[in-house]
PDB file of C-alpha atoms and ligand atoms in Angstrom:
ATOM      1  CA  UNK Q  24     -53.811 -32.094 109.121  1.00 63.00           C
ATOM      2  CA  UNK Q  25     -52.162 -28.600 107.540  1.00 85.00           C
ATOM      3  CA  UNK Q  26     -49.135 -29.233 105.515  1.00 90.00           C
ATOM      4  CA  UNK Q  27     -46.078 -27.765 106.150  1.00 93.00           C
ATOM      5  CA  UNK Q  28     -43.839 -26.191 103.906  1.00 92.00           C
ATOM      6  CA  UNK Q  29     -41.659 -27.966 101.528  1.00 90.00           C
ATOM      7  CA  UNK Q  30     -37.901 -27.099 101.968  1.00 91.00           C
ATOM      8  CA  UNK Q  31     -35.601 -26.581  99.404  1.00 89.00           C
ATOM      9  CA  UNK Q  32     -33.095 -29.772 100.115  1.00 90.00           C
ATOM     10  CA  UNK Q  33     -30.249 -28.618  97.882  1.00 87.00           C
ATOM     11  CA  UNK Q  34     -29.072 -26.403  94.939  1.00 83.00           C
ATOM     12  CA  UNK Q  35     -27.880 -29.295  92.769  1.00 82.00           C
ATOM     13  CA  UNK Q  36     -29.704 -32.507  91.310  1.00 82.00           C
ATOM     14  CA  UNK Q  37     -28.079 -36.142  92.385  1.00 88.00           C
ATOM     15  CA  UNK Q  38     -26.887 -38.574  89.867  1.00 92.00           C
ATOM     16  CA  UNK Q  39     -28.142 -41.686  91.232  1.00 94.00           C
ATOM     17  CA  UNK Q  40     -28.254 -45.293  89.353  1.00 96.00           C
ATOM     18  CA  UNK Q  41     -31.267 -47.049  89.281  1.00 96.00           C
ATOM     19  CA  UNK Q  42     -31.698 -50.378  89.190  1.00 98.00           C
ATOM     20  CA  UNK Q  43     -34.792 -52.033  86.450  1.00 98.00           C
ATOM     21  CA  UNK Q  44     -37.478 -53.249  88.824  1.00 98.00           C
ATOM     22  CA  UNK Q  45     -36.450 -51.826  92.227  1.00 98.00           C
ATOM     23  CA  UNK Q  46     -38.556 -49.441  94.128  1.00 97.00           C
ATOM     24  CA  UNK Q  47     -37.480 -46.502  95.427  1.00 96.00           C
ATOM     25  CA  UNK Q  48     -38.989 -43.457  97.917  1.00 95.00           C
ATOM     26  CA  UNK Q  49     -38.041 -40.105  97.077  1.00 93.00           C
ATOM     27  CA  UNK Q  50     -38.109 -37.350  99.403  1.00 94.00           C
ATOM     28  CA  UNK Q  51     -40.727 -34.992  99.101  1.00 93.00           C
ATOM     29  CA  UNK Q  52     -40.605 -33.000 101.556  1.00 94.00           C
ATOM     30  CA  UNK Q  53     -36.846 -31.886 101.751  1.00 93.00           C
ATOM     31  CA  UNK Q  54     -36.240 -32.972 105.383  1.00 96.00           C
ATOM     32  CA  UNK Q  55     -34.589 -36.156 104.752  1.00 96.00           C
ATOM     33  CA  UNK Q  56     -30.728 -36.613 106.006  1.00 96.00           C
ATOM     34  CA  UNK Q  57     -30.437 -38.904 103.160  1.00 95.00           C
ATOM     35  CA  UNK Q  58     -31.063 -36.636  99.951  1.00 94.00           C
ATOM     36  CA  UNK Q  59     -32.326 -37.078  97.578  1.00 93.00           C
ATOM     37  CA  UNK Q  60     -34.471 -39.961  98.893  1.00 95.00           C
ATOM     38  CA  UNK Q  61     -36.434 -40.413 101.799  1.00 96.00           C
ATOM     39  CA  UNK Q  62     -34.841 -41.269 105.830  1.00 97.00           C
ATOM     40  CA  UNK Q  63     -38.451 -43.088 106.656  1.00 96.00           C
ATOM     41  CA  UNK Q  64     -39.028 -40.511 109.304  1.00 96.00           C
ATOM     42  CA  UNK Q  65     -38.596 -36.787 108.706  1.00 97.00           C
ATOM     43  CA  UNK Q  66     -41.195 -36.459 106.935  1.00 96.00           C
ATOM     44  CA  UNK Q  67     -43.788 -37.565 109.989  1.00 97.00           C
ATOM     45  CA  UNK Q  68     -45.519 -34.439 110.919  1.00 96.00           C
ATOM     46  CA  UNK Q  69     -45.370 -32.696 108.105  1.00 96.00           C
ATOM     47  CA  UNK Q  70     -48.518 -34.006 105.861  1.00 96.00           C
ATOM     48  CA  UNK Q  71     -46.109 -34.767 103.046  1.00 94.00           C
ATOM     49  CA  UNK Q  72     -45.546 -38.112 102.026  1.00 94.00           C
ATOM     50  CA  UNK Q  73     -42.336 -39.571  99.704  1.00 94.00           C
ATOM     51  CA  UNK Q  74     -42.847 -40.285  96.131  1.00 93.00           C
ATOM     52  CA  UNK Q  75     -42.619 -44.234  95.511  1.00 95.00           C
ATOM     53  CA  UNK Q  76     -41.323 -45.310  91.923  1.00 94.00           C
ATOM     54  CA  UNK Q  77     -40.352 -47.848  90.254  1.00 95.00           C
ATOM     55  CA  UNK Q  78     -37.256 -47.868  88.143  1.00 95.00           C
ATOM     56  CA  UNK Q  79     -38.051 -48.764  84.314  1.00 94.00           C
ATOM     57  CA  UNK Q  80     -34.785 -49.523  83.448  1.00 96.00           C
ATOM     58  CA  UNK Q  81     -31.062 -49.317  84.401  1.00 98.00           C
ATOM     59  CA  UNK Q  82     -29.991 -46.295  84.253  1.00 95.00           C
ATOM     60  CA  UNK Q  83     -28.327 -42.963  86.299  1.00 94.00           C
ATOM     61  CA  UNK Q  84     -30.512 -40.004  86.336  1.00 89.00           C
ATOM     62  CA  UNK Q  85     -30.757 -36.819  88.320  1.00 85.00           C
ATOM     63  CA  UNK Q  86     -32.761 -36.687  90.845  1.00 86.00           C
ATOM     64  CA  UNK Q  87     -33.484 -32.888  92.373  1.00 83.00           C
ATOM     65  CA  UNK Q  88     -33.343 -31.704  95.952  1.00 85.00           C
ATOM     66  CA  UNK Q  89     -34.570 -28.232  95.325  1.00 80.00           C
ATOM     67  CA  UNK Q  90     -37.954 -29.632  95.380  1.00 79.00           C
ATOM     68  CA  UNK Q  91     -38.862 -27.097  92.323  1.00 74.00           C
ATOM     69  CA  UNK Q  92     -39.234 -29.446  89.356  1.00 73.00           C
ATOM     70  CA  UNK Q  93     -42.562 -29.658  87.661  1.00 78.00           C
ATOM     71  CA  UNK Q  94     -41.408 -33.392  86.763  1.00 77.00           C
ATOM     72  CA  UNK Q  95     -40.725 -35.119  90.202  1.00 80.00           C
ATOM     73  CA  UNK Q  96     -38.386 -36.662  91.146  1.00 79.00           C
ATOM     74  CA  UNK Q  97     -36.875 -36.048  88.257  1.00 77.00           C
ATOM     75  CA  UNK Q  98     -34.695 -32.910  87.855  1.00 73.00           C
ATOM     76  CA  UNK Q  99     -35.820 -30.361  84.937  1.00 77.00           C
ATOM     77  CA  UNK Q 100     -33.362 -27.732  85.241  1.00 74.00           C
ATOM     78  CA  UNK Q 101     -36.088 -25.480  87.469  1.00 72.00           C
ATOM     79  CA  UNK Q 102     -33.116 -25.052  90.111  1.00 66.00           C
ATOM     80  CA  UNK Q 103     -31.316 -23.209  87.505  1.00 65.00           C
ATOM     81  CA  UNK Q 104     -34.192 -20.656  87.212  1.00 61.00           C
ATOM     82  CA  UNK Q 105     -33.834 -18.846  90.176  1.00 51.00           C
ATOM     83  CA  UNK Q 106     -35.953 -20.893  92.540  1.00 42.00           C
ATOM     84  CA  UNK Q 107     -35.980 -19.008  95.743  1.00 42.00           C
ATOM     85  CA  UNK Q 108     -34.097 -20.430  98.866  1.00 39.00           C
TER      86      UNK Q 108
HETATM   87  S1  FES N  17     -37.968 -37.541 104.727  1.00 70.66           S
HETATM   88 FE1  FES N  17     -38.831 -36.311 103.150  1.00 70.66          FE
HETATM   89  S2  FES N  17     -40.416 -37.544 102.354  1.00 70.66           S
HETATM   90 FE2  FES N  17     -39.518 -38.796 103.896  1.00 70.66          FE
END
């Protein structure tokens, strides 16, 4: 199957809180109604599957919906470098 593009989800990263020990599915793919993580079905089609993690601790972090970062799903700032839209 070809994979389609990945769209740019957002301009801004999401403080979210994480909870030690709980999974969670990031969206990869940038389709997903519920930014920044995964709906469970946008994504079908498109060859691109969520990123599953597993918070290490509690804690709030940024996760990014431009879908630039070269530290997923983490946000590194690469929205603020003139990703493209
Ligand atoms: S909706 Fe984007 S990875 Fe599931």
């Amino acid at each position: 199957m070809s994979r389609a593009p990945v769209r740019r989800a957002g301009d801004e990263p999401v403080r979210v809180s994480l909870t030690k020990g709980e999974l969670y599915t990031w969206c990869a793919c940038g389709r997903s109604s519920q930014q920044p993580f995964c709906d469970g079905g946008s994504h079908v089609g498109t060859g691109i599957d969520p990123l599953v993690f597993e918070a290490e601790r509690d804690s709030e972090v940024l996760l990014y919906t431009c879908k630039e970062t070269g530290t997923p799903p983490i946000c590194d700032g690469s929205h603020c470098r003139g990703a493209p839209d």
